[in-house]
């Protein structure tokens, strides 16, 4: 659709930016925090680990002051479960509670809306040792953790995100790190874990509505539209297969209370269907998220499966993400999109397309909780970072977002990844996302000084003009 006039961004649009606890905080064992699975995983050699990261745990006041200088209206961050409940459940660590209370208070002093992720990949290690998400006890533990969060912060936090990228955790478990020894759960186990995560999420959404009726809560998923590589009907079927299995199956459960019918048939056919106990269907029903939180980076282009092992290939530049599945789909190239230095597809129009699909499917407002470009930013001799590629990326994606708003998609806000440089999941500080540069490399010992990048000034202007002059 080409419009005569694009609609403006809404007046109260949440212009924000995002981080996650383990990627930015450091202080990995400070003030009573216990290790999470991330702390205990194998770490890629030669890259920064998560022990100090960007030291946000100790520098959050300085960082939030910088966010305010940039004009942010929202800050999406995650709470480390291991700071609140070092044993995974049971006794509350007051130091952890006080830390996040002050993070929230500091945001509010600057008029920044805290958007809180409850769980961003960092399950307490002690729970993992007892079976982690394969155990139903972890569902109870997550609910107990959420109860503490709602009791302590419920009156100050309006936007809650349950679980970050459950679909990444289940479909690409190696993407968040490898357990020591490198053995990942098999697929049947992963779908059982997925079911338990779904139950935990549904219970927590219901709890939120009961305890904090003024708050809004939603799942945070990595959503992406798929293109068939040609108009051959088999390619279209394959694209739909993967769109359902990668995206809609994960969003349908919280919204509609049950798995997507195609996914059910796939799971049954492949012997992957999880054990569903009496009462589970009732638990999943009626969780009623208030919005969908969406992380968007790329689209994918899909061809029909050849039906053999050649369907599976590593995503360009990323050995941790395997794409393709025998009899389901295979990954194809798209000549009409760009790519980052790390091989990730750049597709602003695909952003608009994905937003339209999410809107059409769920009829819920959407909050963008991640979007961004990873790049090897360079601190120049003039003490500046000229990240014009990032500005261009955001310009195009915000234009597409405005087109989506004009298409009728109801948007709550835009919190790109990331507010400041964080440790990337596999490439340390070699690959950066922030509006604010953190002076450090892969080794510890650098100054950790904060330096606004060129994109900082650009985003500040965009926010000040409410996106009118992109
Ligand atoms: C998202 C995750 O999938 O991608 C973030 O929620 C992550 O935690 C981001 O950092 C970018 O991925 P990467 O691998 O470049 O750090």
PDB file of N, CA and C in Angstrom, residues 156-246:
ATOM      1  N   UNK A 156       5.117  -0.121  40.767  1.00  0.00           N
ATOM      2  CA  UNK A 156       5.929   0.828  39.980  1.00  0.00           C
ATOM      3  C   UNK A 156       6.141   0.409  38.525  1.00  0.00           C
ATOM      4  N   UNK A 157       5.891  -0.858  38.219  1.00  0.00           N
ATOM      5  CA  UNK A 157       6.167  -1.339  36.861  1.00  0.00           C
ATOM      6  C   UNK A 157       4.842  -1.565  36.138  1.00  0.00           C
ATOM      7  N   UNK A 158       4.706  -0.913  35.013  1.00  0.00           N
ATOM      8  CA  UNK A 158       3.456  -1.056  34.249  1.00  0.00           C
ATOM      9  C   UNK A 158       3.586  -2.130  33.174  1.00  0.00           C
ATOM     10  N   UNK A 159       4.797  -2.302  32.609  1.00  0.00           N
ATOM     11  CA  UNK A 159       4.971  -3.245  31.498  1.00  0.00           C
ATOM     12  C   UNK A 159       5.896  -4.391  31.911  1.00  0.00           C
ATOM     13  N   UNK A 160       5.348  -5.590  31.880  1.00  0.00           N
ATOM     14  CA  UNK A 160       6.112  -6.794  32.212  1.00  0.00           C
ATOM     15  C   UNK A 160       6.228  -7.687  30.985  1.00  0.00           C
ATOM     16  N   UNK A 161       7.406  -8.256  30.800  1.00  0.00           N
ATOM     17  CA  UNK A 161       7.603  -9.280  29.761  1.00  0.00           C
ATOM     18  C   UNK A 161       7.929 -10.566  30.496  1.00  0.00           C
ATOM     19  N   UNK A 162       7.284 -11.649  30.117  1.00  0.00           N
ATOM     20  CA  UNK A 162       7.466 -12.904  30.859  1.00  0.00           C
ATOM     21  C   UNK A 162       8.834 -13.519  30.563  1.00  0.00           C
ATOM     22  N   UNK A 163       8.970 -14.039  29.336  1.00  0.00           N
ATOM     23  CA  UNK A 163      10.146 -14.845  28.982  1.00  0.00           C
ATOM     24  C   UNK A 163      10.687 -14.310  27.668  1.00  0.00           C
ATOM     25  N   UNK A 164      11.987 -14.051  27.621  1.00  0.00           N
ATOM     26  CA  UNK A 164      12.564 -13.569  26.367  1.00  0.00           C
ATOM     27  C   UNK A 164      12.845 -14.724  25.407  1.00  0.00           C
ATOM     28  N   UNK A 165      12.338 -14.598  24.207  1.00  0.00           N
ATOM     29  CA  UNK A 165      12.655 -15.502  23.088  1.00  0.00           C
ATOM     30  C   UNK A 165      12.625 -16.981  23.461  1.00  0.00           C
ATOM     31  N   UNK A 166      11.471 -17.390  23.942  1.00  0.00           N
ATOM     32  CA  UNK A 166      11.296 -18.827  24.210  1.00  0.00           C
ATOM     33  C   UNK A 166      11.558 -19.627  22.939  1.00  0.00           C
ATOM     34  N   UNK A 167      11.172 -19.051  21.797  1.00  0.00           N
ATOM     35  CA  UNK A 167      11.385 -19.804  20.541  1.00  0.00           C
ATOM     36  C   UNK A 167      12.870 -19.990  20.228  1.00  0.00           C
ATOM     37  N   UNK A 168      13.711 -19.015  20.562  1.00  0.00           N
ATOM     38  CA  UNK A 168      15.150 -19.201  20.347  1.00  0.00           C
ATOM     39  C   UNK A 168      15.666 -20.294  21.290  1.00  0.00           C
ATOM     40  N   UNK A 169      15.239 -20.233  22.547  1.00  0.00           N
ATOM     41  CA  UNK A 169      15.724 -21.218  23.535  1.00  0.00           C
ATOM     42  C   UNK A 169      15.398 -22.651  23.117  1.00  0.00           C
ATOM     43  N   UNK A 170      14.223 -22.832  22.512  1.00  0.00           N
ATOM     44  CA  UNK A 170      13.781 -24.196  22.190  1.00  0.00           C
ATOM     45  C   UNK A 170      14.295 -24.640  20.817  1.00  0.00           C
ATOM     46  N   UNK A 171      14.256 -23.732  19.844  1.00  0.00           N
ATOM     47  CA  UNK A 171      14.619 -24.138  18.480  1.00  0.00           C
ATOM     48  C   UNK A 171      16.123 -24.063  18.226  1.00  0.00           C
ATOM     49  N   UNK A 172      16.792 -23.161  18.919  1.00  0.00           N
ATOM     50  CA  UNK A 172      18.246 -23.000  18.721  1.00  0.00           C
ATOM     51  C   UNK A 172      18.932 -22.948  20.081  1.00  0.00           C
ATOM     52  N   UNK A 173      18.839 -24.023  20.859  1.00  0.00           N
ATOM     53  CA  UNK A 173      19.324 -23.947  22.243  1.00  0.00           C
ATOM     54  C   UNK A 173      20.795 -23.551  22.333  1.00  0.00           C
ATOM     55  N   UNK A 174      21.606 -23.897  21.323  1.00  0.00           N
ATOM     56  CA  UNK A 174      23.028 -23.541  21.345  1.00  0.00           C
ATOM     57  C   UNK A 174      23.239 -22.041  21.243  1.00  0.00           C
ATOM     58  N   UNK A 175      22.199 -21.311  20.801  1.00  0.00           N
ATOM     59  CA  UNK A 175      22.359 -19.867  20.601  1.00  0.00           C
ATOM     60  C   UNK A 175      22.551 -19.128  21.914  1.00  0.00           C
ATOM     61  N   UNK A 176      22.067 -19.684  23.013  1.00  0.00           N
ATOM     62  CA  UNK A 176      22.244 -18.962  24.287  1.00  0.00           C
ATOM     63  C   UNK A 176      23.446 -19.493  25.058  1.00  0.00           C
ATOM     64  N   UNK A 177      24.153 -20.459  24.501  1.00  0.00           N
ATOM     65  CA  UNK A 177      25.349 -20.976  25.147  1.00  0.00           C
ATOM     66  C   UNK A 177      25.317 -22.493  25.202  1.00  0.00           C
ATOM     67  N   UNK A 178      26.491 -23.061  25.408  1.00  0.00           N
ATOM     68  CA  UNK A 178      26.578 -24.528  25.433  1.00  0.00           C
ATOM     69  C   UNK A 178      26.916 -25.005  26.835  1.00  0.00           C
ATOM     70  N   UNK A 179      26.149 -25.989  27.319  1.00  0.00           N
ATOM     71  CA  UNK A 179      26.504 -26.561  28.618  1.00  0.00           C
ATOM     72  C   UNK A 179      27.901 -27.163  28.548  1.00  0.00           C
ATOM     73  N   UNK A 180      28.587 -27.249  29.699  1.00  0.00           N
ATOM     74  CA  UNK A 180      29.918 -27.863  29.704  1.00  0.00           C
ATOM     75  C   UNK A 180      29.819 -29.257  29.102  1.00  0.00           C
ATOM     76  N   UNK A 181      30.750 -29.580  28.225  1.00  0.00           N
ATOM     77  CA  UNK A 181      30.663 -30.869  27.538  1.00  0.00           C
ATOM     78  C   UNK A 181      29.924 -30.730  26.221  1.00  0.00           C
ATOM     79  N   UNK A 182      29.186 -29.630  26.071  1.00  0.00           N
ATOM     80  CA  UNK A 182      28.584 -29.301  24.788  1.00  0.00           C
ATOM     81  C   UNK A 182      27.342 -30.084  24.395  1.00  0.00           C
ATOM     82  N   UNK A 183      26.789 -30.882  25.323  1.00  0.00           N
ATOM     83  CA  UNK A 183      25.628 -31.698  24.926  1.00  0.00           C
ATOM     84  C   UNK A 183      24.328 -30.946  25.220  1.00  0.00           C
ATOM     85  N   UNK A 184      23.535 -30.765  24.186  1.00  0.00           N
ATOM     86  CA  UNK A 184      22.247 -30.074  24.327  1.00  0.00           C
ATOM     87  C   UNK A 184      21.132 -31.107  24.475  1.00  0.00           C
ATOM     88  N   UNK A 185      20.006 -30.718  25.080  1.00  0.00           N
ATOM     89  CA  UNK A 185      18.890 -31.655  25.196  1.00  0.00           C
ATOM     90  C   UNK A 185      18.400 -32.100  23.812  1.00  0.00           C
ATOM     91  N   UNK A 186      17.844 -33.318  23.721  1.00  0.00           N
ATOM     92  CA  UNK A 186      17.293 -33.751  22.426  1.00  0.00           C
ATOM     93  C   UNK A 186      15.972 -33.012  22.171  1.00  0.00           C
ATOM     94  N   UNK A 187      15.455 -33.153  20.986  1.00  0.00           N
ATOM     95  CA  UNK A 187      14.309 -32.323  20.585  1.00  0.00           C
ATOM     96  C   UNK A 187      13.044 -32.678  21.351  1.00  0.00           C
ATOM     97  N   UNK A 188      12.884 -33.948  21.655  1.00  0.00           N
ATOM     98  CA  UNK A 188      11.694 -34.348  22.437  1.00  0.00           C
ATOM     99  C   UNK A 188      11.743 -33.652  23.805  1.00  0.00           C
ATOM    100  N   UNK A 189      12.922 -33.665  24.408  1.00  0.00           N
ATOM    101  CA  UNK A 189      13.086 -33.001  25.713  1.00  0.00           C
ATOM    102  C   UNK A 189      12.856 -31.499  25.570  1.00  0.00           C
ATOM    103  N   UNK A 190      13.358 -30.919  24.490  1.00  0.00           N
ATOM    104  CA  UNK A 190      13.179 -29.473  24.302  1.00  0.00           C
ATOM    105  C   UNK A 190      11.696 -29.109  24.222  1.00  0.00           C
ATOM    106  N   UNK A 191      10.908 -29.926  23.519  1.00  0.00           N
ATOM    107  CA  UNK A 191       9.470 -29.596  23.434  1.00  0.00           C
ATOM    108  C   UNK A 191       8.761 -29.838  24.770  1.00  0.00           C
ATOM    109  N   UNK A 192       9.297 -30.755  25.587  1.00  0.00           N
ATOM    110  CA  UNK A 192       8.726 -30.911  26.932  1.00  0.00           C
ATOM    111  C   UNK A 192       9.046 -29.657  27.763  1.00  0.00           C
ATOM    112  N   UNK A 193      10.299 -29.181  27.639  1.00  0.00           N
ATOM    113  CA  UNK A 193      10.687 -27.945  28.338  1.00  0.00           C
ATOM    114  C   UNK A 193       9.808 -26.781  27.859  1.00  0.00           C
ATOM    115  N   UNK A 194       9.571 -26.770  26.560  1.00  0.00           N
ATOM    116  CA  UNK A 194       8.735 -25.717  25.983  1.00  0.00           C
ATOM    117  C   UNK A 194       7.347 -25.711  26.619  1.00  0.00           C
ATOM    118  N   UNK A 195       6.791 -26.921  26.790  1.00  0.00           N
ATOM    119  CA  UNK A 195       5.459 -27.019  27.385  1.00  0.00           C
ATOM    120  C   UNK A 195       5.488 -26.464  28.815  1.00  0.00           C
ATOM    121  N   UNK A 196       6.528 -26.804  29.546  1.00  0.00           N
ATOM    122  CA  UNK A 196       6.619 -26.307  30.928  1.00  0.00           C
ATOM    123  C   UNK A 196       6.788 -24.789  30.958  1.00  0.00           C
ATOM    124  N   UNK A 197       7.568 -24.263  30.029  1.00  0.00           N
ATOM    125  CA  UNK A 197       7.706 -22.793  29.936  1.00  0.00           C
ATOM    126  C   UNK A 197       6.350 -22.154  29.635  1.00  0.00           C
ATOM    127  N   UNK A 198       5.583 -22.796  28.753  1.00  0.00           N
ATOM    128  CA  UNK A 198       4.250 -22.258  28.412  1.00  0.00           C
ATOM    129  C   UNK A 198       3.348 -22.235  29.639  1.00  0.00           C
ATOM    130  N   UNK A 199       3.401 -23.330  30.417  1.00  0.00           N
ATOM    131  CA  UNK A 199       2.550 -23.402  31.619  1.00  0.00           C
ATOM    132  C   UNK A 199       2.985 -22.322  32.620  1.00  0.00           C
ATOM    133  N   UNK A 200       4.308 -22.198  32.787  1.00  0.00           N
ATOM    134  CA  UNK A 200       4.831 -21.210  33.735  1.00  0.00           C
ATOM    135  C   UNK A 200       4.397 -19.809  33.313  1.00  0.00           C
ATOM    136  N   UNK A 201       4.505 -19.541  32.016  1.00  0.00           N
ATOM    137  CA  UNK A 201       4.153 -18.223  31.498  1.00  0.00           C
ATOM    138  C   UNK A 201       2.667 -17.924  31.717  1.00  0.00           C
ATOM    139  N   UNK A 202       1.820 -18.918  31.441  1.00  0.00           N
ATOM    140  CA  UNK A 202       0.376 -18.710  31.592  1.00  0.00           C
ATOM    141  C   UNK A 202       0.035 -18.430  33.058  1.00  0.00           C
ATOM    142  N   UNK A 203       0.672 -19.180  33.956  1.00  0.00           N
ATOM    143  CA  UNK A 203       0.384 -18.962  35.381  1.00  0.00           C
ATOM    144  C   UNK A 203       0.815 -17.568  35.808  1.00  0.00           C
ATOM    145  N   UNK A 204       1.932 -17.120  35.305  1.00  0.00           N
ATOM    146  CA  UNK A 204       2.449 -15.813  35.706  1.00  0.00           C
ATOM    147  C   UNK A 204       1.616 -14.670  35.101  1.00  0.00           C
ATOM    148  N   UNK A 205       1.115 -14.865  33.894  1.00  0.00           N
ATOM    149  CA  UNK A 205       0.275 -13.814  33.303  1.00  0.00           C
ATOM    150  C   UNK A 205      -1.026 -13.687  34.112  1.00  0.00           C
ATOM    151  N   UNK A 206      -1.573 -14.841  34.518  1.00  0.00           N
ATOM    152  CA  UNK A 206      -2.811 -14.790  35.316  1.00  0.00           C
ATOM    153  C   UNK A 206      -2.533 -14.138  36.672  1.00  0.00           C
ATOM    154  N   UNK A 207      -1.391 -14.489  37.255  1.00  0.00           N
ATOM    155  CA  UNK A 207      -1.015 -13.918  38.552  1.00  0.00           C
ATOM    156  C   UNK A 207      -0.863 -12.396  38.437  1.00  0.00           C
ATOM    157  N   UNK A 208      -0.256 -11.958  37.367  1.00  0.00           N
ATOM    158  CA  UNK A 208      -0.064 -10.518  37.153  1.00  0.00           C
ATOM    159  C   UNK A 208      -1.424  -9.818  37.095  1.00  0.00           C
ATOM    160  N   UNK A 209      -2.337 -10.399  36.337  1.00  0.00           N
ATOM    161  CA  UNK A 209      -3.654  -9.754  36.221  1.00  0.00           C
ATOM    162  C   UNK A 209      -4.374  -9.718  37.573  1.00  0.00           C
ATOM    163  N   UNK A 210      -4.153 -10.779  38.390  1.00  0.00           N
ATOM    164  CA  UNK A 210      -4.823 -10.827  39.698  1.00  0.00           C
ATOM    165  C   UNK A 210      -4.187  -9.841  40.681  1.00  0.00           C
ATOM    166  N   UNK A 211      -2.852  -9.784  40.707  1.00  0.00           N
ATOM    167  CA  UNK A 211      -2.173  -8.980  41.735  1.00  0.00           C
ATOM    168  C   UNK A 211      -1.927  -7.535  41.319  1.00  0.00           C
ATOM    169  N   UNK A 212      -1.756  -7.316  40.019  1.00  0.00           N
ATOM    170  CA  UNK A 212      -1.427  -5.952  39.542  1.00  0.00           C
ATOM    171  C   UNK A 212      -2.368  -5.595  38.398  1.00  0.00           C
ATOM    172  N   UNK A 213      -3.644  -5.361  38.696  1.00  0.00           N
ATOM    173  CA  UNK A 213      -4.603  -5.156  37.603  1.00  0.00           C
ATOM    174  C   UNK A 213      -4.285  -3.958  36.720  1.00  0.00           C
ATOM    175  N   UNK A 214      -3.484  -3.023  37.224  1.00  0.00           N
ATOM    176  CA  UNK A 214      -3.143  -1.845  36.413  1.00  0.00           C
ATOM    177  C   UNK A 214      -1.989  -2.129  35.448  1.00  0.00           C
ATOM    178  N   UNK A 215      -1.296  -3.277  35.643  1.00  0.00           N
ATOM    179  CA  UNK A 215      -0.114  -3.574  34.824  1.00  0.00           C
ATOM    180  C   UNK A 215      -0.503  -4.283  33.537  1.00  0.00           C
ATOM    181  N   UNK A 216       0.451  -4.324  32.599  1.00  0.00           N
ATOM    182  CA  UNK A 216       0.252  -5.043  31.341  1.00  0.00           C
ATOM    183  C   UNK A 216       1.384  -6.039  31.190  1.00  0.00           C
ATOM    184  N   UNK A 217       1.044  -7.208  30.667  1.00  0.00           N
ATOM    185  CA  UNK A 217       2.057  -8.263  30.574  1.00  0.00           C
ATOM    186  C   UNK A 217       1.943  -8.964  29.225  1.00  0.00           C
ATOM    187  N   UNK A 218       3.094  -9.374  28.687  1.00  0.00           N
ATOM    188  CA  UNK A 218       3.068 -10.088  27.404  1.00  0.00           C
ATOM    189  C   UNK A 218       4.301 -10.947  27.227  1.00  0.00           C
ATOM    190  N   UNK A 219       4.228 -11.884  26.285  1.00  0.00           N
ATOM    191  CA  UNK A 219       5.406 -12.705  25.970  1.00  0.00           C
ATOM    192  C   UNK A 219       6.345 -11.914  25.061  1.00  0.00           C
ATOM    193  N   UNK A 220       7.651 -12.196  25.119  1.00  0.00           N
ATOM    194  CA  UNK A 220       8.614 -11.510  24.240  1.00  0.00           C
ATOM    195  C   UNK A 220       9.220 -12.554  23.312  1.00  0.00           C
ATOM    196  N   UNK A 221       8.818 -12.511  22.048  1.00  0.00           N
ATOM    197  CA  UNK A 221       9.250 -13.551  21.101  1.00  0.00           C
ATOM    198  C   UNK A 221      10.033 -12.955  19.951  1.00  0.00           C
ATOM    199  N   UNK A 222      10.881 -13.772  19.369  1.00  0.00           N
ATOM    200  CA  UNK A 222      11.608 -13.351  18.170  1.00  0.00           C
ATOM    201  C   UNK A 222      10.733 -13.729  16.976  1.00  0.00           C
ATOM    202  N   UNK A 223      10.107 -12.738  16.364  1.00  0.00           N
ATOM    203  CA  UNK A 223       9.133 -13.013  15.298  1.00  0.00           C
ATOM    204  C   UNK A 223       9.651 -12.504  13.962  1.00  0.00           C
ATOM    205  N   UNK A 224       9.378 -13.274  12.945  1.00  0.00           N
ATOM    206  CA  UNK A 224       9.902 -12.933  11.627  1.00  0.00           C
ATOM    207  C   UNK A 224       9.052 -13.579  10.539  1.00  0.00           C
ATOM    208  N   UNK A 225       8.696 -12.790   9.560  1.00  0.00           N
ATOM    209  CA  UNK A 225       7.912 -13.343   8.450  1.00  0.00           C
ATOM    210  C   UNK A 225       8.833 -14.135   7.520  1.00  0.00           C
ATOM    211  N   UNK A 226       8.265 -15.098   6.832  1.00  0.00           N
ATOM    212  CA  UNK A 226       9.029 -15.925   5.884  1.00  0.00           C
ATOM    213  C   UNK A 226       8.561 -15.649   4.460  1.00  0.00           C
ATOM    214  N   UNK A 227       9.502 -15.599   3.543  1.00  0.00           N
ATOM    215  CA  UNK A 227       9.161 -15.502   2.119  1.00  0.00           C
ATOM    216  C   UNK A 227       9.428 -16.843   1.449  1.00  0.00           C
ATOM    217  N   UNK A 228       8.502 -17.299   0.576  1.00  0.00           N
ATOM    218  CA  UNK A 228       8.868 -18.446  -0.264  1.00  0.00           C
ATOM    219  C   UNK A 228       9.872 -17.977  -1.318  1.00  0.00           C
ATOM    220  N   UNK A 229      10.873 -18.786  -1.605  1.00  0.00           N
ATOM    221  CA  UNK A 229      11.934 -18.352  -2.520  1.00  0.00           C
ATOM    222  C   UNK A 229      11.425 -18.166  -3.956  1.00  0.00           C
ATOM    223  N   UNK A 230      10.372 -18.892  -4.332  1.00  0.00           N
ATOM    224  CA  UNK A 230       9.730 -18.688  -5.634  1.00  0.00           C
ATOM    225  C   UNK A 230       8.216 -18.775  -5.432  1.00  0.00           C
ATOM    226  N   UNK A 231       7.449 -18.586  -6.514  1.00  0.00           N
ATOM    227  CA  UNK A 231       5.999 -18.743  -6.377  1.00  0.00           C
ATOM    228  C   UNK A 231       5.580 -20.198  -6.576  1.00  0.00           C
ATOM    229  N   UNK A 232       6.551 -21.092  -6.567  1.00  0.00           N
ATOM    230  CA  UNK A 232       6.233 -22.521  -6.627  1.00  0.00           C
ATOM    231  C   UNK A 232       5.433 -22.892  -5.372  1.00  0.00           C
ATOM    232  N   UNK A 233       4.268 -23.515  -5.526  1.00  0.00           N
ATOM    233  CA  UNK A 233       3.426 -23.787  -4.353  1.00  0.00           C
ATOM    234  C   UNK A 233       4.164 -24.534  -3.246  1.00  0.00           C
ATOM    235  N   UNK A 234       5.067 -25.456  -3.585  1.00  0.00           N
ATOM    236  CA  UNK A 234       5.789 -26.217  -2.547  1.00  0.00           C
ATOM    237  C   UNK A 234       6.689 -25.300  -1.715  1.00  0.00           C
ATOM    238  N   UNK A 235       7.225 -24.256  -2.344  1.00  0.00           N
ATOM    239  CA  UNK A 235       8.046 -23.314  -1.584  1.00  0.00           C
ATOM    240  C   UNK A 235       7.161 -22.524  -0.601  1.00  0.00           C
ATOM    241  N   UNK A 236       5.953 -22.184  -1.064  1.00  0.00           N
ATOM    242  CA  UNK A 236       5.036 -21.437  -0.184  1.00  0.00           C
ATOM    243  C   UNK A 236       4.633 -22.292   1.009  1.00  0.00           C
ATOM    244  N   UNK A 237       4.396 -23.562   0.784  1.00  0.00           N
ATOM    245  CA  UNK A 237       4.039 -24.470   1.892  1.00  0.00           C
ATOM    246  C   UNK A 237       5.209 -24.556   2.884  1.00  0.00           C
ATOM    247  N   UNK A 238       6.420 -24.679   2.350  1.00  0.00           N
ATOM    248  CA  UNK A 238       7.600 -24.789   3.226  1.00  0.00           C
ATOM    249  C   UNK A 238       7.772 -23.510   4.056  1.00  0.00           C
ATOM    250  N   UNK A 239       7.559 -22.346   3.414  1.00  0.00           N
ATOM    251  CA  UNK A 239       7.686 -21.068   4.144  1.00  0.00           C
ATOM    252  C   UNK A 239       6.643 -21.011   5.260  1.00  0.00           C
ATOM    253  N   UNK A 240       5.450 -21.497   4.937  1.00  0.00           N
ATOM    254  CA  UNK A 240       4.400 -21.500   5.968  1.00  0.00           C
ATOM    255  C   UNK A 240       4.748 -22.484   7.085  1.00  0.00           C
ATOM    256  N   UNK A 241       5.285 -23.646   6.714  1.00  0.00           N
ATOM    257  CA  UNK A 241       5.709 -24.627   7.743  1.00  0.00           C
ATOM    258  C   UNK A 241       6.607 -23.951   8.774  1.00  0.00           C
ATOM    259  N   UNK A 242       7.623 -23.288   8.269  1.00  0.00           N
ATOM    260  CA  UNK A 242       8.635 -22.755   9.191  1.00  0.00           C
ATOM    261  C   UNK A 242       8.112 -21.525   9.937  1.00  0.00           C
ATOM    262  N   UNK A 243       7.280 -20.737   9.281  1.00  0.00           N
ATOM    263  CA  UNK A 243       6.695 -19.584   9.978  1.00  0.00           C
ATOM    264  C   UNK A 243       5.849 -20.064  11.160  1.00  0.00           C
ATOM    265  N   UNK A 244       5.095 -21.139  10.946  1.00  0.00           N
ATOM    266  CA  UNK A 244       4.263 -21.681  12.034  1.00  0.00           C
ATOM    267  C   UNK A 244       5.141 -22.255  13.137  1.00  0.00           C
ATOM    268  N   UNK A 245       6.106 -23.093  12.748  1.00  0.00           N
ATOM    269  CA  UNK A 245       6.896 -23.785  13.778  1.00  0.00           C
ATOM    270  C   UNK A 245       7.831 -22.834  14.513  1.00  0.00           C
ATOM    271  N   UNK A 246       8.295 -21.800  13.829  1.00  0.00           N
ATOM    272  CA  UNK A 246       9.246 -20.880  14.460  1.00  0.00           C
ATOM    273  C   UNK A 246       8.552 -19.761  15.224  1.00  0.00           C
TER     274      UNK A 246
END
